[in-house]
Short mmCIF file of C-alpha atoms and ligand atoms in Angstrom, two decimals:
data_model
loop_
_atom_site.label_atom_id
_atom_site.label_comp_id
_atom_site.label_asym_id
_atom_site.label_seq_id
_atom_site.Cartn_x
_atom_site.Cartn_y
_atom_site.Cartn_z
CA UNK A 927 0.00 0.00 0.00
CA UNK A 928 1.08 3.32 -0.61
CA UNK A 929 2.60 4.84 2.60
CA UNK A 930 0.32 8.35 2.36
CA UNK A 931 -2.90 6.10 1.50
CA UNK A 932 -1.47 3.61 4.66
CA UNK A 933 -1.35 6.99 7.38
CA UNK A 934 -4.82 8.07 5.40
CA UNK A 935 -6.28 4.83 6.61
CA UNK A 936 -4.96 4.67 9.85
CA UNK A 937 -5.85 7.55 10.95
CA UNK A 938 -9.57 6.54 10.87
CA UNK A 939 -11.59 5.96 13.60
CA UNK A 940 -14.66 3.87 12.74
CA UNK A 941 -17.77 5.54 13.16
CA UNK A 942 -21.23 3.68 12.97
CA UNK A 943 -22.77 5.96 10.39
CA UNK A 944 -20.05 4.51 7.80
CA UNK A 945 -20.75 0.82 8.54
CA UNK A 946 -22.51 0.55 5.17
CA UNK A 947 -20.31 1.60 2.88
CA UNK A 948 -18.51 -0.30 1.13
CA UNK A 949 -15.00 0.86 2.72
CA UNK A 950 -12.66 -1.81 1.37
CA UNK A 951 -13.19 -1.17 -2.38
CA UNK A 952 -12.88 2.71 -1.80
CA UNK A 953 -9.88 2.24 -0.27
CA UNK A 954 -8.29 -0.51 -2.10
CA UNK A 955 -9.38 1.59 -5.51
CA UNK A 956 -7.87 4.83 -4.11
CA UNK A 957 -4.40 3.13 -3.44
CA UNK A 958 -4.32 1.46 -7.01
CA UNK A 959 -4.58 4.85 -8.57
CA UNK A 960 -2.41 6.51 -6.05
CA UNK A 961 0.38 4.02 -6.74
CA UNK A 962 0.38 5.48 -10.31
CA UNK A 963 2.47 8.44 -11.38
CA UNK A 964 3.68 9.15 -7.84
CA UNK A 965 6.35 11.56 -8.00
CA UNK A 966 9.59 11.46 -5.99
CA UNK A 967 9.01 14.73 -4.63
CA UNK A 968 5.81 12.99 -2.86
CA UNK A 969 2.59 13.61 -4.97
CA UNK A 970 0.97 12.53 -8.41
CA UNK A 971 1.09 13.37 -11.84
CA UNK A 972 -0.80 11.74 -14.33
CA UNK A 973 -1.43 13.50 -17.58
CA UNK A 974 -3.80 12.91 -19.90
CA UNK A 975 -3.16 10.20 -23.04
CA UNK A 976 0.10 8.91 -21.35
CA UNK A 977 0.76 5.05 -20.04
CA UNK A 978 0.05 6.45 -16.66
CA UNK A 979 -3.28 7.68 -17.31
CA UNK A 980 -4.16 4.68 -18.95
CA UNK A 981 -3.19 2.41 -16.06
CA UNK A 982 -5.43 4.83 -13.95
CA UNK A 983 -8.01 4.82 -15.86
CA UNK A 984 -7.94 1.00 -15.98
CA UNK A 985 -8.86 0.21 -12.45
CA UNK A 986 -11.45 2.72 -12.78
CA UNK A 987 -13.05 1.01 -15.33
CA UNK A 988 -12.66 -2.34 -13.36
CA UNK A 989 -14.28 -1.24 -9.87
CA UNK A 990 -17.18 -0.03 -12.68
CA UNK A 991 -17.66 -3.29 -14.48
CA UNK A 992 -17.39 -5.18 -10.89
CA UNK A 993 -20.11 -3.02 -9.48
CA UNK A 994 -22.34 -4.51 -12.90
CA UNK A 995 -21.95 -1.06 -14.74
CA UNK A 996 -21.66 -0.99 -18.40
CA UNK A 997 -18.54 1.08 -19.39
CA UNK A 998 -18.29 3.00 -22.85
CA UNK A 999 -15.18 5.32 -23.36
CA UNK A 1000 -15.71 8.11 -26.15
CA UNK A 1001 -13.33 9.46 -28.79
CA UNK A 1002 -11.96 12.29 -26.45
CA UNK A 1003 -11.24 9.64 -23.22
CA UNK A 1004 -14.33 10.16 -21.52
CA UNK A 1005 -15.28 7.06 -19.64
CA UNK A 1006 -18.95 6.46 -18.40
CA UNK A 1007 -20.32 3.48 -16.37
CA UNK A 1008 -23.88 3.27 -16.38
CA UNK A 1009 -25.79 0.95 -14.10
CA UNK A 1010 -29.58 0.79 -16.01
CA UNK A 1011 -32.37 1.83 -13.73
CA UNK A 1012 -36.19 0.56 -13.84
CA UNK A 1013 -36.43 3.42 -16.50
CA UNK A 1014 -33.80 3.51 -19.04
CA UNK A 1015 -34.39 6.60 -21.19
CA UNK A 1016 -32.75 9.24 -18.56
CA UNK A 1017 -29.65 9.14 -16.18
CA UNK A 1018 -28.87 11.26 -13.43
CA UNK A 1019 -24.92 11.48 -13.74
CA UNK A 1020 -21.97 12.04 -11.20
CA UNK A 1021 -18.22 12.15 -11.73
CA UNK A 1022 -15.03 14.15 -11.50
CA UNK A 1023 -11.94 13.59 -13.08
CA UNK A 1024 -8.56 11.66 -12.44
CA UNK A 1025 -5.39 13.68 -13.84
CA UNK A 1026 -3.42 15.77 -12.09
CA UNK A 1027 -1.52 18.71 -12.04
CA UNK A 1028 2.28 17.71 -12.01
CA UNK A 1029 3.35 16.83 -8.60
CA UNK A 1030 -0.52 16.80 -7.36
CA UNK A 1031 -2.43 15.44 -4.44
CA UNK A 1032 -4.02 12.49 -4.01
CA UNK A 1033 -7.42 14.03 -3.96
CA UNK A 1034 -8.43 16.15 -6.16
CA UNK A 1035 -10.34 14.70 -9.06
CA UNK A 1036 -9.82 11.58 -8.27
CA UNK A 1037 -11.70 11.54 -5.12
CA UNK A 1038 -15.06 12.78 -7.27
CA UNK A 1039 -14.84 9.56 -9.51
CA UNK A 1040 -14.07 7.12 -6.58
CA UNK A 1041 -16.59 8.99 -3.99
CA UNK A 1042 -19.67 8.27 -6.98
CA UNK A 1043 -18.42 5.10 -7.25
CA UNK A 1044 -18.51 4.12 -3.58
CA UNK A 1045 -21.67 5.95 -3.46
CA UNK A 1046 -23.81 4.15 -5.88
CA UNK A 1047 -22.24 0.76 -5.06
CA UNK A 1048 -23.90 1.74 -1.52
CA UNK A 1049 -27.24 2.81 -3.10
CA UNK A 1050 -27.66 -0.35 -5.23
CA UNK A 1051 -26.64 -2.54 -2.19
CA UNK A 1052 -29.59 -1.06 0.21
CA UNK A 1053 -31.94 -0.16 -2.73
CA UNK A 1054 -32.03 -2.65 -5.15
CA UNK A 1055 -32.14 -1.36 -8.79
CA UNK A 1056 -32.64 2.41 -8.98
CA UNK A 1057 -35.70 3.96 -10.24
CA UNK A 1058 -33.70 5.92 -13.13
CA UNK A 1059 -30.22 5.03 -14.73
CA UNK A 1060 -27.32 6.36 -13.20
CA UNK A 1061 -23.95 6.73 -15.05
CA UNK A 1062 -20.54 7.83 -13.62
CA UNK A 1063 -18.20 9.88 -16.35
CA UNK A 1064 -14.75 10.26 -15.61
CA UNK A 1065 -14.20 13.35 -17.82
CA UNK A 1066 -11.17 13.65 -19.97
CA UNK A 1067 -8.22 16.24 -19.01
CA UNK A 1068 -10.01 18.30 -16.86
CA UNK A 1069 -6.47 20.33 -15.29
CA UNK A 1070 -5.12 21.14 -18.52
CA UNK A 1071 -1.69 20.47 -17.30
CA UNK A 1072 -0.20 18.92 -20.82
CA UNK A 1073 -2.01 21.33 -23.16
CA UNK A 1074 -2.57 24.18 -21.17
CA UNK A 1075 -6.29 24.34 -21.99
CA UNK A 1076 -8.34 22.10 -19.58
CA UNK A 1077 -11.96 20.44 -19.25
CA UNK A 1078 -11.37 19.01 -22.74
CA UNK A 1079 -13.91 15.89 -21.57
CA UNK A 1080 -16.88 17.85 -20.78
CA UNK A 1081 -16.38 20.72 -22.92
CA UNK A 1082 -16.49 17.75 -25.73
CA UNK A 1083 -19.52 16.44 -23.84
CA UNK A 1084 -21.38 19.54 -23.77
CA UNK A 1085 -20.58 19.96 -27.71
CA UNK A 1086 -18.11 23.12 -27.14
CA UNK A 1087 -14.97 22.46 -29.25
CA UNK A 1088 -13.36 23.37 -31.74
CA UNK A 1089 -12.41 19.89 -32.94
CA UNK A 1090 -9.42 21.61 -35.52
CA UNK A 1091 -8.33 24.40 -33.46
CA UNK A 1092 -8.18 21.37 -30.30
CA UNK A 1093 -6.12 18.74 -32.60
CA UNK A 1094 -3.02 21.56 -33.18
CA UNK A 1095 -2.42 22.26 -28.89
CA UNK A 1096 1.15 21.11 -28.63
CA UNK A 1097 2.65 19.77 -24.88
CA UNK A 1098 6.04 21.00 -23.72
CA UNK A 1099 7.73 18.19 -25.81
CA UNK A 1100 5.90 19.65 -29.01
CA UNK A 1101 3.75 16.31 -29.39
CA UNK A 1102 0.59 17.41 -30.73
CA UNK A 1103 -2.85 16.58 -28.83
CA UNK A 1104 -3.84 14.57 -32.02
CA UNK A 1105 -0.44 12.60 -31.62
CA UNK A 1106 -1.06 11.93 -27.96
CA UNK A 1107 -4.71 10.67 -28.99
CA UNK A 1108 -3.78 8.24 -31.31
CA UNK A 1109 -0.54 6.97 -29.64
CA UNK A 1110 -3.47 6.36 -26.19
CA UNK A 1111 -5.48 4.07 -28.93
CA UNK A 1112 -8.46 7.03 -29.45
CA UNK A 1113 -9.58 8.18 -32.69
CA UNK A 1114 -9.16 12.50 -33.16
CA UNK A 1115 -11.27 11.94 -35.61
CA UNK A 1116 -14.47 11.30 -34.12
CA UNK A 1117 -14.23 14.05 -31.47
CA UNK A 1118 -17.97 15.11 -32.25
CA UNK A 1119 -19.00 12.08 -31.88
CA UNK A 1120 -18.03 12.39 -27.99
CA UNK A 1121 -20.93 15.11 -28.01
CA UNK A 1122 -24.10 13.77 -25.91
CA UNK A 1123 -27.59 14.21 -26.21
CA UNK A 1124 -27.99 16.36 -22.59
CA UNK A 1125 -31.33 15.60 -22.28
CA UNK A 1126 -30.65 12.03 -21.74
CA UNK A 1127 -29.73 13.24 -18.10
CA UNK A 1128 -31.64 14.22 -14.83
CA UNK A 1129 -28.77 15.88 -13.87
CA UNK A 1130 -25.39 15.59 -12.83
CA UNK A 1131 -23.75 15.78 -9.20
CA UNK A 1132 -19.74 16.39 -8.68
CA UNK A 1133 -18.39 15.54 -5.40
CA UNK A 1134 -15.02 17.54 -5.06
CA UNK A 1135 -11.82 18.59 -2.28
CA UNK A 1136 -13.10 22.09 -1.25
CA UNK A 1137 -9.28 23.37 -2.41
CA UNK A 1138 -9.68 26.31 0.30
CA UNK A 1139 -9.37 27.32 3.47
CA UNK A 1140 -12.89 27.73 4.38
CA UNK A 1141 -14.46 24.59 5.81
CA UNK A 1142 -11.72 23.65 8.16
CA UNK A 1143 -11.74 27.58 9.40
CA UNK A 1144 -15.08 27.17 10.30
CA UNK A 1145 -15.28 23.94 11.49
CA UNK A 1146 -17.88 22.30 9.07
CA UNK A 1147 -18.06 18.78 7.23
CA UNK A 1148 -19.94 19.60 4.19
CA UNK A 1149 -19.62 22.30 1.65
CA UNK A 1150 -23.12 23.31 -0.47
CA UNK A 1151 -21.82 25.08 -3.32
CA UNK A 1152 -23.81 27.90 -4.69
CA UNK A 1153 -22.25 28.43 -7.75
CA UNK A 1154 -18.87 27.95 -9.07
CA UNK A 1155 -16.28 31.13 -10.85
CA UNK A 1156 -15.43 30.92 -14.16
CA UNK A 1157 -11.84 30.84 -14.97
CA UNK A 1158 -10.41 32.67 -17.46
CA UNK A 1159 -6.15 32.70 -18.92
CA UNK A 1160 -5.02 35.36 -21.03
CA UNK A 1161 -1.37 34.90 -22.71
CA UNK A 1162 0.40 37.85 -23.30
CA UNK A 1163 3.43 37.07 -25.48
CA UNK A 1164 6.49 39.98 -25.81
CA UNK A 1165 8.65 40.20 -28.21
CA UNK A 1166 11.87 42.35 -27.76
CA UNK A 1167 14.68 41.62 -29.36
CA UNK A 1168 17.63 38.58 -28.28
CA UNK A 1169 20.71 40.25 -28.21
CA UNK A 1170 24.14 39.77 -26.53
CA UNK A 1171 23.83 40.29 -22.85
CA UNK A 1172 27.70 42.03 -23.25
CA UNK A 1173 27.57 43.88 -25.81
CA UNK A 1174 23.79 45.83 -26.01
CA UNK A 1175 23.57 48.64 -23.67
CA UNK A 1176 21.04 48.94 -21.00
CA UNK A 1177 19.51 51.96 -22.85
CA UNK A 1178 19.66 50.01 -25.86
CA UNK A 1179 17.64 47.08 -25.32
CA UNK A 1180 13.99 45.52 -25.63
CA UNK A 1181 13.90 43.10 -22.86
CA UNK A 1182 10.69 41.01 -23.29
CA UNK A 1183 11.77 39.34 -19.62
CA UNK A 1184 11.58 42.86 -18.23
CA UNK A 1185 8.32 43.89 -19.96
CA UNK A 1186 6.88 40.42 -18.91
CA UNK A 1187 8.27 40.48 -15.63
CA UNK A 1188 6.20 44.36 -14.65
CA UNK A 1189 3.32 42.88 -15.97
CA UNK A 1190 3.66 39.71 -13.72
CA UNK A 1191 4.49 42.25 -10.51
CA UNK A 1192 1.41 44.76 -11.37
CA UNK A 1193 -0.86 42.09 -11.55
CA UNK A 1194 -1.00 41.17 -7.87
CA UNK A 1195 -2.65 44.81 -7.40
CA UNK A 1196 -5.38 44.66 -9.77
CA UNK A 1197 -8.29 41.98 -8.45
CA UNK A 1198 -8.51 44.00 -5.14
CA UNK A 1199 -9.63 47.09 -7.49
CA UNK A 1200 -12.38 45.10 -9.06
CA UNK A 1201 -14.20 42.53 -6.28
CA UNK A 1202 -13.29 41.09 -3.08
CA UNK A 1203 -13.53 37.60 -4.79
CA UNK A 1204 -11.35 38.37 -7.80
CA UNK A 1205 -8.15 36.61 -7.80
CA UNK A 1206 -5.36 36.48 -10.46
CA UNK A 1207 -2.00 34.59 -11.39
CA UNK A 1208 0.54 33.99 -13.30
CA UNK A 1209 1.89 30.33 -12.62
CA UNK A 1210 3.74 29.68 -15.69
CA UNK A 1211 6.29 31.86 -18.01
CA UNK A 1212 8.20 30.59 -21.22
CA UNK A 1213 10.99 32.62 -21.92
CA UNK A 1214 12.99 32.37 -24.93
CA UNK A 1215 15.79 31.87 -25.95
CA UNK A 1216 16.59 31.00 -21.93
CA UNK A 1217 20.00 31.37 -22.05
CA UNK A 1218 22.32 32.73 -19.30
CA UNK A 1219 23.92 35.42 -22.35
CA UNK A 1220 21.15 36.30 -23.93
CA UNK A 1221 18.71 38.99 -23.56
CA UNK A 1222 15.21 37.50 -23.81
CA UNK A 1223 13.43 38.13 -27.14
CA UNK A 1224 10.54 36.35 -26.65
CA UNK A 1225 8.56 35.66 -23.15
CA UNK A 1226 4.91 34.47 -22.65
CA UNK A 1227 3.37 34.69 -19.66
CA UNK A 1228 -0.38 32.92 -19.01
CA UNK A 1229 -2.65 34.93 -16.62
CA UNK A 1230 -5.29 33.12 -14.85
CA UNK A 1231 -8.26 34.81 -13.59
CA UNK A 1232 -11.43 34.10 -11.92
CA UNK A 1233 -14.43 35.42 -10.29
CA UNK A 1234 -17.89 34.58 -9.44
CA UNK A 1235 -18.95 38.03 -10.92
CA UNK A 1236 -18.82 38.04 -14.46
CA UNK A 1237 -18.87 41.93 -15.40
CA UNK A 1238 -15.93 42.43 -12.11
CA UNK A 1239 -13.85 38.86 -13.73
CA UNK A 1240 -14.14 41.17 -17.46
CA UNK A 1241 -13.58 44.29 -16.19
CA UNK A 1242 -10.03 42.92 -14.40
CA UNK A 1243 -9.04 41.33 -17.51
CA UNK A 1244 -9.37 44.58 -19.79
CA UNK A 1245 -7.58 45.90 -17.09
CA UNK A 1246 -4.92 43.88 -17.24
CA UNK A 1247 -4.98 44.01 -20.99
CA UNK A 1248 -4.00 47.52 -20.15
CA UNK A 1249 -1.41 47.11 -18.39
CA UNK A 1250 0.15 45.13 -20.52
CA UNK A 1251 0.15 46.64 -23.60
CA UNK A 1252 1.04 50.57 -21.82
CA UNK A 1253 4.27 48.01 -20.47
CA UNK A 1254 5.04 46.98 -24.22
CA UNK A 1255 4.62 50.68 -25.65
CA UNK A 1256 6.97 52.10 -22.93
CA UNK A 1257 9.71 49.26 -23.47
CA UNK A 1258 9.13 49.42 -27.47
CA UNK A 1259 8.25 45.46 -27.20
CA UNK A 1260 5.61 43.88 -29.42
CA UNK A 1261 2.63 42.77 -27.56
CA UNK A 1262 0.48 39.00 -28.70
CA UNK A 1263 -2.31 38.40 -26.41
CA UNK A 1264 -4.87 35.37 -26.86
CA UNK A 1265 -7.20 34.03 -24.64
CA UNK A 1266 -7.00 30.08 -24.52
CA UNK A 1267 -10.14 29.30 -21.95
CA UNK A 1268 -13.17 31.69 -21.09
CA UNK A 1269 -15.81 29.92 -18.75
CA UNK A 1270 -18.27 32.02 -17.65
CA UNK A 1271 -19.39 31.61 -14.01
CA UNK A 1272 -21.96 28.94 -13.41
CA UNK A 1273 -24.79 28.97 -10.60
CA UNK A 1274 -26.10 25.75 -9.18
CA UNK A 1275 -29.33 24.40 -9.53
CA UNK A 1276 -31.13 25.68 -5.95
CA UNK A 1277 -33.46 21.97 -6.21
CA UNK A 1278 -30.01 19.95 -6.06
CA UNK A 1279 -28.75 22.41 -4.17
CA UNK A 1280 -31.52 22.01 -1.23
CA UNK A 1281 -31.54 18.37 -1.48
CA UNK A 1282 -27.55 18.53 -0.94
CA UNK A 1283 -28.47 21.02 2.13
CA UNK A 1284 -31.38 18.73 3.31
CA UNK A 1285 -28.96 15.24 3.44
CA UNK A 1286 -26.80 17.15 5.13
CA UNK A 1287 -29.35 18.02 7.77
CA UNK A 1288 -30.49 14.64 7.99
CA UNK A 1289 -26.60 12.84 8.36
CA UNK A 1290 -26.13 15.86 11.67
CA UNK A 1291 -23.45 16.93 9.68
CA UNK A 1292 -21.89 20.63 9.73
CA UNK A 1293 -22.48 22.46 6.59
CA UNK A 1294 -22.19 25.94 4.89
CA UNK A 1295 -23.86 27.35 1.30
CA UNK A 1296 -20.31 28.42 -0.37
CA UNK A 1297 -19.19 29.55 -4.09
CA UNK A 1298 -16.39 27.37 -5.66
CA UNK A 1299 -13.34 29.23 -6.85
CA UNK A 1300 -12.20 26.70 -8.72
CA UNK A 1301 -13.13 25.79 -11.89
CA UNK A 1302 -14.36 22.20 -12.40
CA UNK A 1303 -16.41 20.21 -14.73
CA UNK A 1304 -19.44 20.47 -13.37
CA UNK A 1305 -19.16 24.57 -14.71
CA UNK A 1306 -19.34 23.02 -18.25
CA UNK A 1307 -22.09 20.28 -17.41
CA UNK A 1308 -24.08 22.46 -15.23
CA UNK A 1309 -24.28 24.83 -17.97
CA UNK A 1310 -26.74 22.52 -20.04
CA UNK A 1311 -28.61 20.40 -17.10
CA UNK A 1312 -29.46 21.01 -13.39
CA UNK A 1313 -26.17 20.51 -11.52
CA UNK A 1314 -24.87 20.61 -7.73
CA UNK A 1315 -21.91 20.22 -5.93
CA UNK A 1316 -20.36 18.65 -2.57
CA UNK A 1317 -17.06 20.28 -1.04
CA UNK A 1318 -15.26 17.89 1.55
CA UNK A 1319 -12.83 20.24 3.62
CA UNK A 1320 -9.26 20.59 2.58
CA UNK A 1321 -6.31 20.83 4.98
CA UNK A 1322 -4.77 23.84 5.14
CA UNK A 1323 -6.72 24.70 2.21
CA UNK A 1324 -3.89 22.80 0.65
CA UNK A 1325 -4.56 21.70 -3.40
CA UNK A 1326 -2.78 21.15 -6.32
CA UNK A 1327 0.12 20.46 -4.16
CA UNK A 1328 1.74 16.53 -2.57
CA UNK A 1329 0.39 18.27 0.80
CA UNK A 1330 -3.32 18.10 -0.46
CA UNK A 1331 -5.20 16.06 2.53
CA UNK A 1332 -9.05 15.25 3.57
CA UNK A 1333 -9.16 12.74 6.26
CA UNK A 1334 -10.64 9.38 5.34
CA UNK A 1335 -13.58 10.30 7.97
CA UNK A 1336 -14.54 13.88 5.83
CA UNK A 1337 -14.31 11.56 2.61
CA UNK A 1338 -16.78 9.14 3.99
CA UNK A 1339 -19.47 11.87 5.02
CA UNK A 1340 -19.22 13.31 1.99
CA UNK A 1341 -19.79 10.05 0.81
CA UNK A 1342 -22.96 9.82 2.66
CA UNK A 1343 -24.22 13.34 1.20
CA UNK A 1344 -23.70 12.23 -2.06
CA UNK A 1345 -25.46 8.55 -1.66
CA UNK A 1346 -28.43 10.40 0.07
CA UNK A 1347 -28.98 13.02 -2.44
CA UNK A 1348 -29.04 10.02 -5.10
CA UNK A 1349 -32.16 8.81 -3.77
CA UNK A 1350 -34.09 12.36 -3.23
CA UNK A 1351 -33.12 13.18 -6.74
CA UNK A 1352 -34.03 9.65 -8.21
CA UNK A 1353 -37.36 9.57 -6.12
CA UNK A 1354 -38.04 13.32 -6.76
CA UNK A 1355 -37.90 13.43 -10.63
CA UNK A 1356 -41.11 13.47 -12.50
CA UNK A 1357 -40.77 13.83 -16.63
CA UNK A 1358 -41.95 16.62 -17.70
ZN1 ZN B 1045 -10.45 18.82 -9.78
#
């Protein structure tokens, strides 16, 4: 077992209101996906079309087939499991994702796929066959960490790409995201084809690591999330000119590091100016040509920025827009921007949302009605059918980082939430 999973389950005190669940599978299915990609610096990375994902996304499939779901993966990597229900013709669906960010925790994602899992294994144990079908997806590259562009899976779901413009995104090694399909055995091709009919579904639930600070602060079990910020990345790209670092003068040059480097430094500033919930960063720079000699001709810099108000999140960005290109007029650079993701915020549907609040209630569990900051897929699903989300706390607010923890005891209750709403949404859906 893997030693972080091993403390994980040690640390768990058994607690009669878990008894049911089927524990050993959760656990066993967590470590068998933890075990692959783990880094040496102490966390995960799995990306998306490499051997590692594919190893993942094996025992995923396996705990599905073994709970008696049918499992169909789509042209894009999107895996669903579908257990049929007494009625066939609509599903209510849950899920999450399972890459990583490089060097990642252990739960973000992941802990989505293998809570619905655990969840509805439960539910068809005590219930028998549910009244409507219910599928778990396991969306393709939600973080975006090869290809910089994220939510690929339900974005293809959802019928929002742009199959030609997707094919060209290149990793840091240059391999193209058509490349990387085919060598993972999919077909770029057929990416429409991963499109579904949305009205197939009663709706779709996302169980997710709250990724903040804000349920352990206040001491509460369950987060009800209200409505989740859109993230946005702008890439501002400088061009200066790469001369020798001896022989150009200081007075002389066009740095594109420098110019890049005052836009990086004025950005911290500007959210404050816009919203109290505004937030913006730059986490990754290419700088070219890199060398120790040389000054920089060329250095991109990807902003991210998010907000759960839509006219504050676009009035920050034009602002920044500003700011960069008054930088690059100064310093006599040459300014590129593009924007490679715009998600506009998404609120949750306030039915899910109450029956989330009321199985809360029920379990005695702590709760508090919260906004996501983070983007996940249930912004692109919950844009075409009623969607609502579970936050389990986060320690130290800790995500995206080896240090990422919920204790096996916060995973279980949110476990609990999530089986419990399955039933009042099942029971409570009428056709219309
Ligand atoms: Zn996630």
């Amino acid at each position: 077992m893997d030693n972080r999973v091993r403390r994980w389950k040690e640390e768990y005190k058994p607690l009669p209101r878990h008894t049911h669940l089927p524990m050993n599978h959760f656990i066993t299915y967590f470590d068998a996906v933890n075990s692959i990609g783990a880094t040496e610096a102490g966390g995960n990375s799995r990306f998306p079309y490499t051997s590692e994902y594919r190893e993942a996304i094996e025992w995923v499939k396996k705990w599905m087939r073994e709970i008696g779901m049918s499992v169909q993966e789509d042209a894009i990597g999107n895996v669903y499991g579908k257990i049929k229900g007494i009625h066939t013709h609509k599903s209510l669906m849950l899920g999450s994702h399972i890459d990583t960010v490089p060097n990642g925790g252990m739960f973000d994602g992941l802990l989505g796929v293998l809570s619905a899992l655990t969840a509805v294994e439960s539910f068809i144990e005590r219930n028998g066959m549910p009244k409507w079908s219910i599928e778990v997806a396991v969306f393709a590259d939600e973080e975006g960490s090869r290809f910089n562009h994220g939510l690929l899976g339900s974005r293809a779901m959802i019928g929002e790409i742009d199959e030609e413009a997707l094919l060209t995104y290149r990793d840091d090694e240059d391999t193209t995201l058509s490349e990387a399909m085919t060598a993972d055995g999919l077909n770029p091709d057929g990416l429409k084809s991963a499109e579904r009919d949305m009205d197939e579904f009663i709706g779709y639930l996302e169980l997710h690591i709250e990724q903040g600070l804000v349920l352990e602060t206040n001491k509460q079990q369950i987060g009800v999330v209200e409505g989740i910020a859109g993230p946005a990345r702008e890439t501002f790209t400088f061009i200066g000119s790469a001369d020798h670092a001896g022989n150009t003068p200081m007075n002389m040059r066009q740095d594109a590091l420098i110019g890049a480097s005052e836009l990086i430094t004025s950005i911290e500033q500007l959210p404050a100016k816009y919203s109290d919930t505004a937030v913006a960063t730059v986490g990754k720079i290419t700088n070219s040509p890199n060398g120790t000699n040389v000054i920089a001709g060329k250095t991109t810099v990807t902003v991210d920025i998010r907000d759960i108000d839509r006219d504050a999140r676009e009035n920050l960005i034009d602002a920044i827009k500003e700011r960069a290109s008054s930088i690059a007029k100064t310093r006599g650079l040459r300014l590129e921007t593009s924007n490679s993701i715009r998600v506009e915020p998404v609120h949750m549907n306030d039915e899910m949302t109450n029956m989330i609040e009321e199985s809360t209630n029920e379990l005695n569990l702590t709760y508090r009605r919260m906004p996501s900051g983070a983007g996940h897929d249930a912004m692109l699903v919950g844009k075409k059918i009623p969607t609502g989300m579970i936050f389990v706390p986060s320690k130290n607010g800790k995500s995206h980082t080896p240090e990422e923890w919920t204790s096996l005891t916060e995973c279980l209750d949110g476990i609990l939430v999530m089986e419990r709403t399955i039933g009042k949404i099942l029971s409570g859906y009428k056709e219309s």
